[in-house]
Short mmCIF file of C-alpha atoms in Angstrom, two decimals:
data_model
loop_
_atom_site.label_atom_id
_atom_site.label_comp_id
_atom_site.label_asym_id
_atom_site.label_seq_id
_atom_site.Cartn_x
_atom_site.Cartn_y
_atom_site.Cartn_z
CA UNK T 1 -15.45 -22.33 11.20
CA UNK T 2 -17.82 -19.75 10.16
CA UNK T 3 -16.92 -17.51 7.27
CA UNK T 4 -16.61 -14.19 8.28
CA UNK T 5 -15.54 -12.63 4.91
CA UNK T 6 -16.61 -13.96 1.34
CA UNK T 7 -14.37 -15.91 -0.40
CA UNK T 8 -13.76 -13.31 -3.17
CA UNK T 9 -12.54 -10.27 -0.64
CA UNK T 10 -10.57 -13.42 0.87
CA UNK T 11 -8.64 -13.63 -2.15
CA UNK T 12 -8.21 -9.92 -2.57
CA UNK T 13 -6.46 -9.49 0.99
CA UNK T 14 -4.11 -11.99 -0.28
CA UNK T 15 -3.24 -10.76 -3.98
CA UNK T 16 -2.92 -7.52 -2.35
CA UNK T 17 -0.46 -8.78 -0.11
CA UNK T 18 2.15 -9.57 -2.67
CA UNK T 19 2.73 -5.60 -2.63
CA UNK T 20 6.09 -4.48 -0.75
CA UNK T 21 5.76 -3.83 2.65
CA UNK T 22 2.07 -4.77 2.74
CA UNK T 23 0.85 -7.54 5.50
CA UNK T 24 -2.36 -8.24 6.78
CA UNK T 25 -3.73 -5.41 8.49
CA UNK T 26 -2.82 -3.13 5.44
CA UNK T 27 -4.22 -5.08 2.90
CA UNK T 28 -7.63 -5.51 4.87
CA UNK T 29 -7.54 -1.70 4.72
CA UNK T 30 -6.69 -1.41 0.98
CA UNK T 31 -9.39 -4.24 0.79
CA UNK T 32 -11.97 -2.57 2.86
CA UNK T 33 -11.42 0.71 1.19
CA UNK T 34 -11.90 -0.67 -2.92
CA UNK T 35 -14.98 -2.17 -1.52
CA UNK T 36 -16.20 0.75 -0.05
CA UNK T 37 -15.03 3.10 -2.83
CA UNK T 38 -16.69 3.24 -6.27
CA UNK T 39 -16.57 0.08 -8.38
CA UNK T 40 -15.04 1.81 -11.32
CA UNK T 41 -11.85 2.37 -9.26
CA UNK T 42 -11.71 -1.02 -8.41
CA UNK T 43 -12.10 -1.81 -12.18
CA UNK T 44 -9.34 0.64 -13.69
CA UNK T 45 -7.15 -0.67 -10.91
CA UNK T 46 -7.67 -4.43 -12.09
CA UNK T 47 -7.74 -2.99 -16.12
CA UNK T 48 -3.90 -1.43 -15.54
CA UNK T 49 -2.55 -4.94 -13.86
CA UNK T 50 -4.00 -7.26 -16.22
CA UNK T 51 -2.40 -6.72 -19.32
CA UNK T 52 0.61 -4.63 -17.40
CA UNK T 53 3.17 -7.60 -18.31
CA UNK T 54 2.20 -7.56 -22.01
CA UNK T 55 2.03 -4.08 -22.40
CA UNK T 56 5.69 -3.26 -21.81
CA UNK T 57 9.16 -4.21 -23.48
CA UNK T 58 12.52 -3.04 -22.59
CA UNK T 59 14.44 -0.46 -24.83
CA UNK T 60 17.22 -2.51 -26.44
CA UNK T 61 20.09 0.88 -25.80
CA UNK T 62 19.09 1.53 -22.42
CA UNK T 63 17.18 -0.91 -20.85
CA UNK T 64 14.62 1.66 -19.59
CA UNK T 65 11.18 0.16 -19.79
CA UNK T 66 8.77 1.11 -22.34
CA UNK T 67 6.12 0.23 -24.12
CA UNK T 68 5.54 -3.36 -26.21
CA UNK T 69 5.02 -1.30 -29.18
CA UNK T 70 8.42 0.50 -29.09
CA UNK T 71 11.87 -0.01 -29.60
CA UNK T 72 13.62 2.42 -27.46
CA UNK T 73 13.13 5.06 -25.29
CA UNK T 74 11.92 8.71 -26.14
CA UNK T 75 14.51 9.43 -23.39
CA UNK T 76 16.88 8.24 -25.86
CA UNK T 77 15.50 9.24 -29.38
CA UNK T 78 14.77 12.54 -27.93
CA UNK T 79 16.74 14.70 -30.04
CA UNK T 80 17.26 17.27 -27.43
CA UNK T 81 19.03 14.40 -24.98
CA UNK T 82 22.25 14.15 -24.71
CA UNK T 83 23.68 10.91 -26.32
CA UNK T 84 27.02 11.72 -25.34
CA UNK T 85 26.40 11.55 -21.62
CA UNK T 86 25.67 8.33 -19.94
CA UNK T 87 24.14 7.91 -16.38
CA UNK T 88 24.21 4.50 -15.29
CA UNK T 89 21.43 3.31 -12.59
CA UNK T 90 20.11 0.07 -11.39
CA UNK T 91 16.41 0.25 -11.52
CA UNK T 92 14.41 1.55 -14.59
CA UNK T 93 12.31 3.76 -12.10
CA UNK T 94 15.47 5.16 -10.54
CA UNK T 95 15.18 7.17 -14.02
CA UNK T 96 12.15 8.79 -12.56
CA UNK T 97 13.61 10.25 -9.24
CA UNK T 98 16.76 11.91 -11.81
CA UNK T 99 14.33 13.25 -14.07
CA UNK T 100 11.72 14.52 -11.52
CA UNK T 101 15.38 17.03 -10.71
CA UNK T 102 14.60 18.58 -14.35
CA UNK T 103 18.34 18.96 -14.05
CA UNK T 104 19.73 16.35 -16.29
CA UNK T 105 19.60 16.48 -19.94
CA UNK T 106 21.50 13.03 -20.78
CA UNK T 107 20.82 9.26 -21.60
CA UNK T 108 19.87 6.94 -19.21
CA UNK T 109 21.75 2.86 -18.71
CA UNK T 110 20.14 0.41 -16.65
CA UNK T 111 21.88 -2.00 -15.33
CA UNK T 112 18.87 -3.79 -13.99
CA UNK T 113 20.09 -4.33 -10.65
CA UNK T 114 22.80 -4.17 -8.65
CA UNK T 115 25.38 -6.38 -7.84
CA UNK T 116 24.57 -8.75 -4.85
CA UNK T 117 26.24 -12.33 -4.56
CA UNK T 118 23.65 -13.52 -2.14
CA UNK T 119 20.57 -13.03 -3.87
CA UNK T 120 22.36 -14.34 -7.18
CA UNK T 121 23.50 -11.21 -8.33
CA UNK T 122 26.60 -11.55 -10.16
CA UNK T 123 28.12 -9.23 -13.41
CA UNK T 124 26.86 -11.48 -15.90
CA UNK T 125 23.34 -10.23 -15.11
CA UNK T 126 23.70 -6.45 -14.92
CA UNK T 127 23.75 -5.12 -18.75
CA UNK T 128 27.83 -4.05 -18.44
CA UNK T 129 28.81 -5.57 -21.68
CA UNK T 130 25.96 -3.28 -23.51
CA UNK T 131 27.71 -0.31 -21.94
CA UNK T 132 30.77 -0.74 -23.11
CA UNK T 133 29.31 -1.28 -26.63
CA UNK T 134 26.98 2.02 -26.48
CA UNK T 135 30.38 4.38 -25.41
CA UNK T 136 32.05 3.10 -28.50
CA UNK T 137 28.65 3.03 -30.57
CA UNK T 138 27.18 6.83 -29.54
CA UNK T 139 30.80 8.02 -28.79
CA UNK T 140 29.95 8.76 -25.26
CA UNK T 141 32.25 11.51 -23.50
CA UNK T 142 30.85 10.79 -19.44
CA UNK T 143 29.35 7.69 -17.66
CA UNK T 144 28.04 9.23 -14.40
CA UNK T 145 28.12 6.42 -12.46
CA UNK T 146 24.34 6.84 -9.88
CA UNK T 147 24.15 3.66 -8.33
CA UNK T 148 23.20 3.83 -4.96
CA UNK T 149 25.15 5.05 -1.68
CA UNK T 150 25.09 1.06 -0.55
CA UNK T 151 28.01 -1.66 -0.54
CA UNK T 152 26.07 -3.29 -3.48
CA UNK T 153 26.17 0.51 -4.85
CA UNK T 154 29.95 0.88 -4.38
CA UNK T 155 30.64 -2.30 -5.87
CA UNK T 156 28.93 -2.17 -8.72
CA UNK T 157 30.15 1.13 -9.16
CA UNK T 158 33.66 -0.74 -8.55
CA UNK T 159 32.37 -3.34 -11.45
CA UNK T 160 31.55 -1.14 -14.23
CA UNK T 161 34.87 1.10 -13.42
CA UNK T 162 37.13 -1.96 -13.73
CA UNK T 163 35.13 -3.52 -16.80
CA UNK T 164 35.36 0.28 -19.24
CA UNK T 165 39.28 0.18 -18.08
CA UNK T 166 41.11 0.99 -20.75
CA UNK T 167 37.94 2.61 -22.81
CA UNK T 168 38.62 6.19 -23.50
CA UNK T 169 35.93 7.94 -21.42
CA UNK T 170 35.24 10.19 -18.10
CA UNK T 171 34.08 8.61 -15.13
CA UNK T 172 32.13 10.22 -12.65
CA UNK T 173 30.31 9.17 -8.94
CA UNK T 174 26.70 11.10 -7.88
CA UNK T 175 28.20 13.04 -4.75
CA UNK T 176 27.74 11.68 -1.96
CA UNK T 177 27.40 14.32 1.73
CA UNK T 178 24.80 15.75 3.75
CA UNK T 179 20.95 15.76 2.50
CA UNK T 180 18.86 18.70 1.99
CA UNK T 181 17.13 19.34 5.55
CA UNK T 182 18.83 16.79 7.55
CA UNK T 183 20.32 18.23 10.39
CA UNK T 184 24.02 17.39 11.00
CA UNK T 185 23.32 15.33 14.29
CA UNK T 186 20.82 13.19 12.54
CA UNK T 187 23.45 11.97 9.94
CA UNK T 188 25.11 8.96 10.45
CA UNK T 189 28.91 8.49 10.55
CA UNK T 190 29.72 7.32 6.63
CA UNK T 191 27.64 10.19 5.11
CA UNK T 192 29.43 12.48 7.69
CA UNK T 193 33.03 11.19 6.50
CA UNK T 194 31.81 11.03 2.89
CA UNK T 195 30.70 14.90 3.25
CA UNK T 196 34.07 15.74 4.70
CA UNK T 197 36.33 13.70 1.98
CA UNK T 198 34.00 15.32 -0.40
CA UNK T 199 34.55 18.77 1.14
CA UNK T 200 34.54 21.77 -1.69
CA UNK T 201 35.74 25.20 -1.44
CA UNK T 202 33.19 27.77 -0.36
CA UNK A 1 8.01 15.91 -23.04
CA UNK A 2 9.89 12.71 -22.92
CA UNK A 3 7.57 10.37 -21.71
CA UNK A 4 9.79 8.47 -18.89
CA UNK A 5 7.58 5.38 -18.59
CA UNK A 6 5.10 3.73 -20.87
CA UNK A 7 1.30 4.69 -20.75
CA UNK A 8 0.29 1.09 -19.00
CA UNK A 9 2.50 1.53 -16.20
CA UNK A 10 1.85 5.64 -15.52
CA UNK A 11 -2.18 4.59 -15.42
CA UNK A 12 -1.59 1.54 -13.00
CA UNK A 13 0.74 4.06 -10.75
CA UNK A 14 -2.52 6.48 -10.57
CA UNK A 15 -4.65 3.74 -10.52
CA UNK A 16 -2.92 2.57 -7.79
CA UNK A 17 -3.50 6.01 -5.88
CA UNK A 18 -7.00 5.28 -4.73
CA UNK A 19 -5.60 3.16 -2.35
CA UNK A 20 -5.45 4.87 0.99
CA UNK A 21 -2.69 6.74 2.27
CA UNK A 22 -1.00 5.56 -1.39
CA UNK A 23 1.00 8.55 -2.67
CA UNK A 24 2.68 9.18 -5.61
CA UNK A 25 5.77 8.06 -4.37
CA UNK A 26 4.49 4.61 -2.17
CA UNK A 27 2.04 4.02 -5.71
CA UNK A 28 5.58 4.01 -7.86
CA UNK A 29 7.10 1.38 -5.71
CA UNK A 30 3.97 -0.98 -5.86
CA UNK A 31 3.61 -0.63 -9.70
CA UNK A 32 7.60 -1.09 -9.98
CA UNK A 33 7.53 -4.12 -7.58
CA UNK A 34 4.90 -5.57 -9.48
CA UNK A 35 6.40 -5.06 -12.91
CA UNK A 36 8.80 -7.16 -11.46
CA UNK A 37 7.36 -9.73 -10.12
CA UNK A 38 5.96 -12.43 -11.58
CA UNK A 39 2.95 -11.78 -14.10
CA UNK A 40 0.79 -14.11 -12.45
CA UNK A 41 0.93 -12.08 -9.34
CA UNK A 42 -0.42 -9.08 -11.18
CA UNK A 43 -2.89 -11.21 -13.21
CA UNK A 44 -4.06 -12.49 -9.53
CA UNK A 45 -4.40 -9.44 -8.05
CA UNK A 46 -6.29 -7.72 -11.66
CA UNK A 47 -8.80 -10.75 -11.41
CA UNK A 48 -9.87 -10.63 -7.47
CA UNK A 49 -10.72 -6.55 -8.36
CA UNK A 50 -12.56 -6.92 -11.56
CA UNK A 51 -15.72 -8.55 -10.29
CA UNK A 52 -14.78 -7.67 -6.68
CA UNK A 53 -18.54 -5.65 -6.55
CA UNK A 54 -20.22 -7.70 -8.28
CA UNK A 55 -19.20 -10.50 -5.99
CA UNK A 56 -20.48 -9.24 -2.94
CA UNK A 57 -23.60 -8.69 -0.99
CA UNK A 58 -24.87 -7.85 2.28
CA UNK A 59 -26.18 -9.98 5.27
CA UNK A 60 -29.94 -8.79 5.12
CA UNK A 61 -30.10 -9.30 8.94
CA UNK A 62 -26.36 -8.42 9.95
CA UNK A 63 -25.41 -6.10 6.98
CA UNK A 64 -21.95 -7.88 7.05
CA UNK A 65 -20.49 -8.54 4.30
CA UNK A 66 -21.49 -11.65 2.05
CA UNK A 67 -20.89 -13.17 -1.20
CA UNK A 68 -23.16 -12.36 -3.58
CA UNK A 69 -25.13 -15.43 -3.91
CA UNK A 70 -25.54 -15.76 -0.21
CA UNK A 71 -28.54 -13.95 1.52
CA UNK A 72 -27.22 -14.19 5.49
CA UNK A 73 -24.02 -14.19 7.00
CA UNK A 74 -22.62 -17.17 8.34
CA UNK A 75 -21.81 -15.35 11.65
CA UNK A 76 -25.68 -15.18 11.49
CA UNK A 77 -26.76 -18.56 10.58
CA UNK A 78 -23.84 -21.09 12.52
CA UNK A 79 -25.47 -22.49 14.94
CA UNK A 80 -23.24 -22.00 17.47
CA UNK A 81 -23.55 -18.46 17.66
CA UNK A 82 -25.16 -16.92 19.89
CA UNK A 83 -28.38 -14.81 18.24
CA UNK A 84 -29.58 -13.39 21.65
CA UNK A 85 -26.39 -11.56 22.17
CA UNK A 86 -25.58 -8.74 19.18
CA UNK A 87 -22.20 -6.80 18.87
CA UNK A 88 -23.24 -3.51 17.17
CA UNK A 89 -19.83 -2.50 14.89
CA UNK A 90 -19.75 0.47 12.88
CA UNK A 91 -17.97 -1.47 9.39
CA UNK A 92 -18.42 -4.65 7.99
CA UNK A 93 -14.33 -5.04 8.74
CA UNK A 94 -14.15 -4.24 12.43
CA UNK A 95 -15.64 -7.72 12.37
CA UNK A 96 -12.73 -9.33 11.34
CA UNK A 97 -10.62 -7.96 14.35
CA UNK A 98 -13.38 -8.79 17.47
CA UNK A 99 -13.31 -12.68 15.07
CA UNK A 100 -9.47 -12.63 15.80
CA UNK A 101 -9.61 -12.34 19.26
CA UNK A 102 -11.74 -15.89 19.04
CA UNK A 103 -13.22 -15.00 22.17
CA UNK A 104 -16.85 -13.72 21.01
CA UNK A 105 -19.28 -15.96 20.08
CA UNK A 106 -22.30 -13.91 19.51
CA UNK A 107 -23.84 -12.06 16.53
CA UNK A 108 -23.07 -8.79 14.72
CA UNK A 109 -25.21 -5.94 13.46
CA UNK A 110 -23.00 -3.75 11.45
CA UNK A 111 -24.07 -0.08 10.87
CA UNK A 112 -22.69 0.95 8.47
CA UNK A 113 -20.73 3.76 9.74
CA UNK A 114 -20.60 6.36 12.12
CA UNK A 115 -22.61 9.80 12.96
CA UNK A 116 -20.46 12.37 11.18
CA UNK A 117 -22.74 15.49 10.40
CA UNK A 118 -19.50 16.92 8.05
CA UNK A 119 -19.34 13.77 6.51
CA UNK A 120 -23.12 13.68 5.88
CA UNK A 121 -23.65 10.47 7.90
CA UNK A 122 -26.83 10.98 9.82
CA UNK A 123 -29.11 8.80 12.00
CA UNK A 124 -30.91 8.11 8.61
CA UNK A 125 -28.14 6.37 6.83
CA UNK A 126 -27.10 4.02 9.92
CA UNK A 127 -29.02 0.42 10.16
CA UNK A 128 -30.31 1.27 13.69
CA UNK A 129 -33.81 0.79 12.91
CA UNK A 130 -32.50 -2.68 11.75
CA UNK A 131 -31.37 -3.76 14.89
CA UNK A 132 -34.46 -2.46 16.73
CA UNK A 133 -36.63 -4.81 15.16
CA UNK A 134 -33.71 -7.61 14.95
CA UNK A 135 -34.04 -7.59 18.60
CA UNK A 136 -37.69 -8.20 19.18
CA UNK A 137 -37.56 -10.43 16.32
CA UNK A 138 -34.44 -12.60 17.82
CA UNK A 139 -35.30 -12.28 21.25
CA UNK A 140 -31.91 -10.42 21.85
CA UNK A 141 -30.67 -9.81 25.62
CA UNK A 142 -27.56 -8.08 25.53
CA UNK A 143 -26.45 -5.34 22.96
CA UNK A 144 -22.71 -4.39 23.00
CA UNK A 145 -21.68 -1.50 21.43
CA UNK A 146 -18.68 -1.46 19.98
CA UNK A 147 -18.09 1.37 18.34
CA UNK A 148 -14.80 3.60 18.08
CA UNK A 149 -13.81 5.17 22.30
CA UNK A 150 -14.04 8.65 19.46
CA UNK A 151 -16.26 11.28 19.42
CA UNK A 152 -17.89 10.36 16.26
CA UNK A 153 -17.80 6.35 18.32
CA UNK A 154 -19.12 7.97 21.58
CA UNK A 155 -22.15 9.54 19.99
CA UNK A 156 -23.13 7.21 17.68
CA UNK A 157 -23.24 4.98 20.53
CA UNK A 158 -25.50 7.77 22.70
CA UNK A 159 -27.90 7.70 19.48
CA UNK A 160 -28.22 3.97 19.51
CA UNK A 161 -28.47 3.70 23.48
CA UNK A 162 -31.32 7.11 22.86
CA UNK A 163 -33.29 4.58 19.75
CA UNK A 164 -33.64 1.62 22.11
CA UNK A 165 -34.90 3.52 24.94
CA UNK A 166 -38.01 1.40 26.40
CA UNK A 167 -36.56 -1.59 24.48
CA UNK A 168 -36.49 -4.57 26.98
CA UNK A 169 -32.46 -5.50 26.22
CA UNK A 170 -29.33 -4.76 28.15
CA UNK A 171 -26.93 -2.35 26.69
CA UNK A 172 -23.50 -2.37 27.20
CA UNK A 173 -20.47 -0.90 25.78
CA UNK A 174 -16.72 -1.78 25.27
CA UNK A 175 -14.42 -1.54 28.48
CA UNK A 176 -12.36 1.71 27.78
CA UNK A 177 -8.73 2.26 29.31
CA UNK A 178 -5.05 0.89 28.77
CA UNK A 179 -4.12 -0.53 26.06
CA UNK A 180 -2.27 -3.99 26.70
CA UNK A 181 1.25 -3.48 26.69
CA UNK A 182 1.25 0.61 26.63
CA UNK A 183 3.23 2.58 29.30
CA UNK A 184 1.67 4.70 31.38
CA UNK A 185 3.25 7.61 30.40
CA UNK A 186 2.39 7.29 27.03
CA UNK A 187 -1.21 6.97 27.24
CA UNK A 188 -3.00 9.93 26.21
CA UNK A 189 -4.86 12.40 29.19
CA UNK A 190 -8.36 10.64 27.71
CA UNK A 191 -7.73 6.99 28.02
CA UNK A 192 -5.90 8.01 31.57
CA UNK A 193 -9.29 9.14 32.40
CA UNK A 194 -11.20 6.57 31.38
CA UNK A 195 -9.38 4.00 32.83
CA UNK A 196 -9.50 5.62 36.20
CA UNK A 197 -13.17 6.06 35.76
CA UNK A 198 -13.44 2.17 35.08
CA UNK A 199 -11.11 0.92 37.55
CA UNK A 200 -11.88 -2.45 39.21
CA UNK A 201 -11.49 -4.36 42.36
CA UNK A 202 -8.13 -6.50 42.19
#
């Protein structure tokens, strides 16, 4: 068969593909569009991903990423951060959506994941037994526990409640209720009954 | 400021950003998801954009795209195709979607884009002038134009139709109407009309 494409855009459409949510059609497009657009974009884009894996580290207190060259996060050595007050979260970019609130002034915890017995997800590999060392290490007062609104969410809320029994320290749960903008007919049926256990004087 | 993540990963996330319809939040996920993943995906992807220019060409009698160290396209020089019959596309890519239907087996002449006076993109900067003389010089009888059923589609195809007036070649143009598989009532008032314009003996 004739080659319609050349091999090297070939091999684009596929390394693009390995992007979430991208198939074919999309990464033609994405393709189509870096060879269109100016070559420098195409060359910062490749720049940031090649040395992406060697340019970061993890910070060794709360597992937020950072860079190689560092040991911990400013979001922890940040004098003006709470090191009292824990929120715990799976992801390391689930730290962006909290701080893009400008509402919290805390530490951050990353589990680095959540738990999930069929993809291979069990306690051992969420950072729990860190936790428990940091409350008794920075003498932390609350662990607001932000996992998601999910069964894996719950139960790894569930996990880290049962593992800090017994350690001297408020527990707390994101609330969870109506969104912003959503109309009530558009929610479904848990966030409505959440939202109604969670019901607060007006 | 705290910086939340490290200076590699906030440059791929904008980096990322040229990609169309990529927004801040869609250009997180991919840089997150690719953190993740394996660094040979990201080392994949980094190598198939940094030369991704420089790899390339153009099909000096198509304009499709080619590698670089290829002078014709092979949709051009197989055999097997057909050089007296010339689909006129408006991008090198809408190639790749009349190829899928594996039910053309003529030639291409590719544009390079579409009138668009807002845009810039006048007669002067389309490779119509191309395709006059590639069809005296291939002995072309038929001409399909295949451009977009848009306005900017519609009168680039009047201007190419208006250039090869005199020109010993049949023109014709896509079949416009239904889409396979759409219901009525969702086609738009347009399509309706062209459809019932087009209509054929059962």
């Amino acid at each position: 068969m004739a080659r319609i494409l050349p091999k090297s855009v070939t091999k684009l459409i596929e390394a693009l593909r390995v992007l979430p949510g991208v198939g074919e059609r999309s990464a033609e497009r994405y393709a189509y569009s870096l060879l269109k657009g100016q070559p420098r974009n195409a060359k910062l884009l490749a720049g940031a991903l090649a040395d992406l894996h060697d340019s970061i580290g993890y910070c060794k207190k709360t597992f937020a990423i950072i860079g190689s060259d560092d040991e911990l996060s400013e979001l922890y050595t940040d004098p003006r951060r709470d090191k009292t007050l824990v929120m715990v979260v799976a992801e390391p970019f689930d730290i962006l959506a909290i701080e893009s609130t400008k509402s919290y002034t805390g530490t951050y915890h990353v589990l680095g994941g959540l738990l999930s017995p069929i993809d291979g997800v069990g306690p051992e590999s969420l950072k729990i037994a860190e936790l428990k060392e940091r409350i008794v290490d920075d003498k932390v007062v609350e662990v607001i526990l932000a996992t998601n609104a999910s069964v894996e969410g719950e139960s790894t809320a569930m996990l880290v409640q049962s593992t800090l029994e017994g350690v001297d320290v408020k527990l707390t749960r994101l609330a969870q209720g109506l969104p912003i903008g959503v109309d009530l007919e558009y929610a479904d049926q848990l966030t409505l009954s959440r939202a109604l256990e969670g019901r607060r004087e007006f």
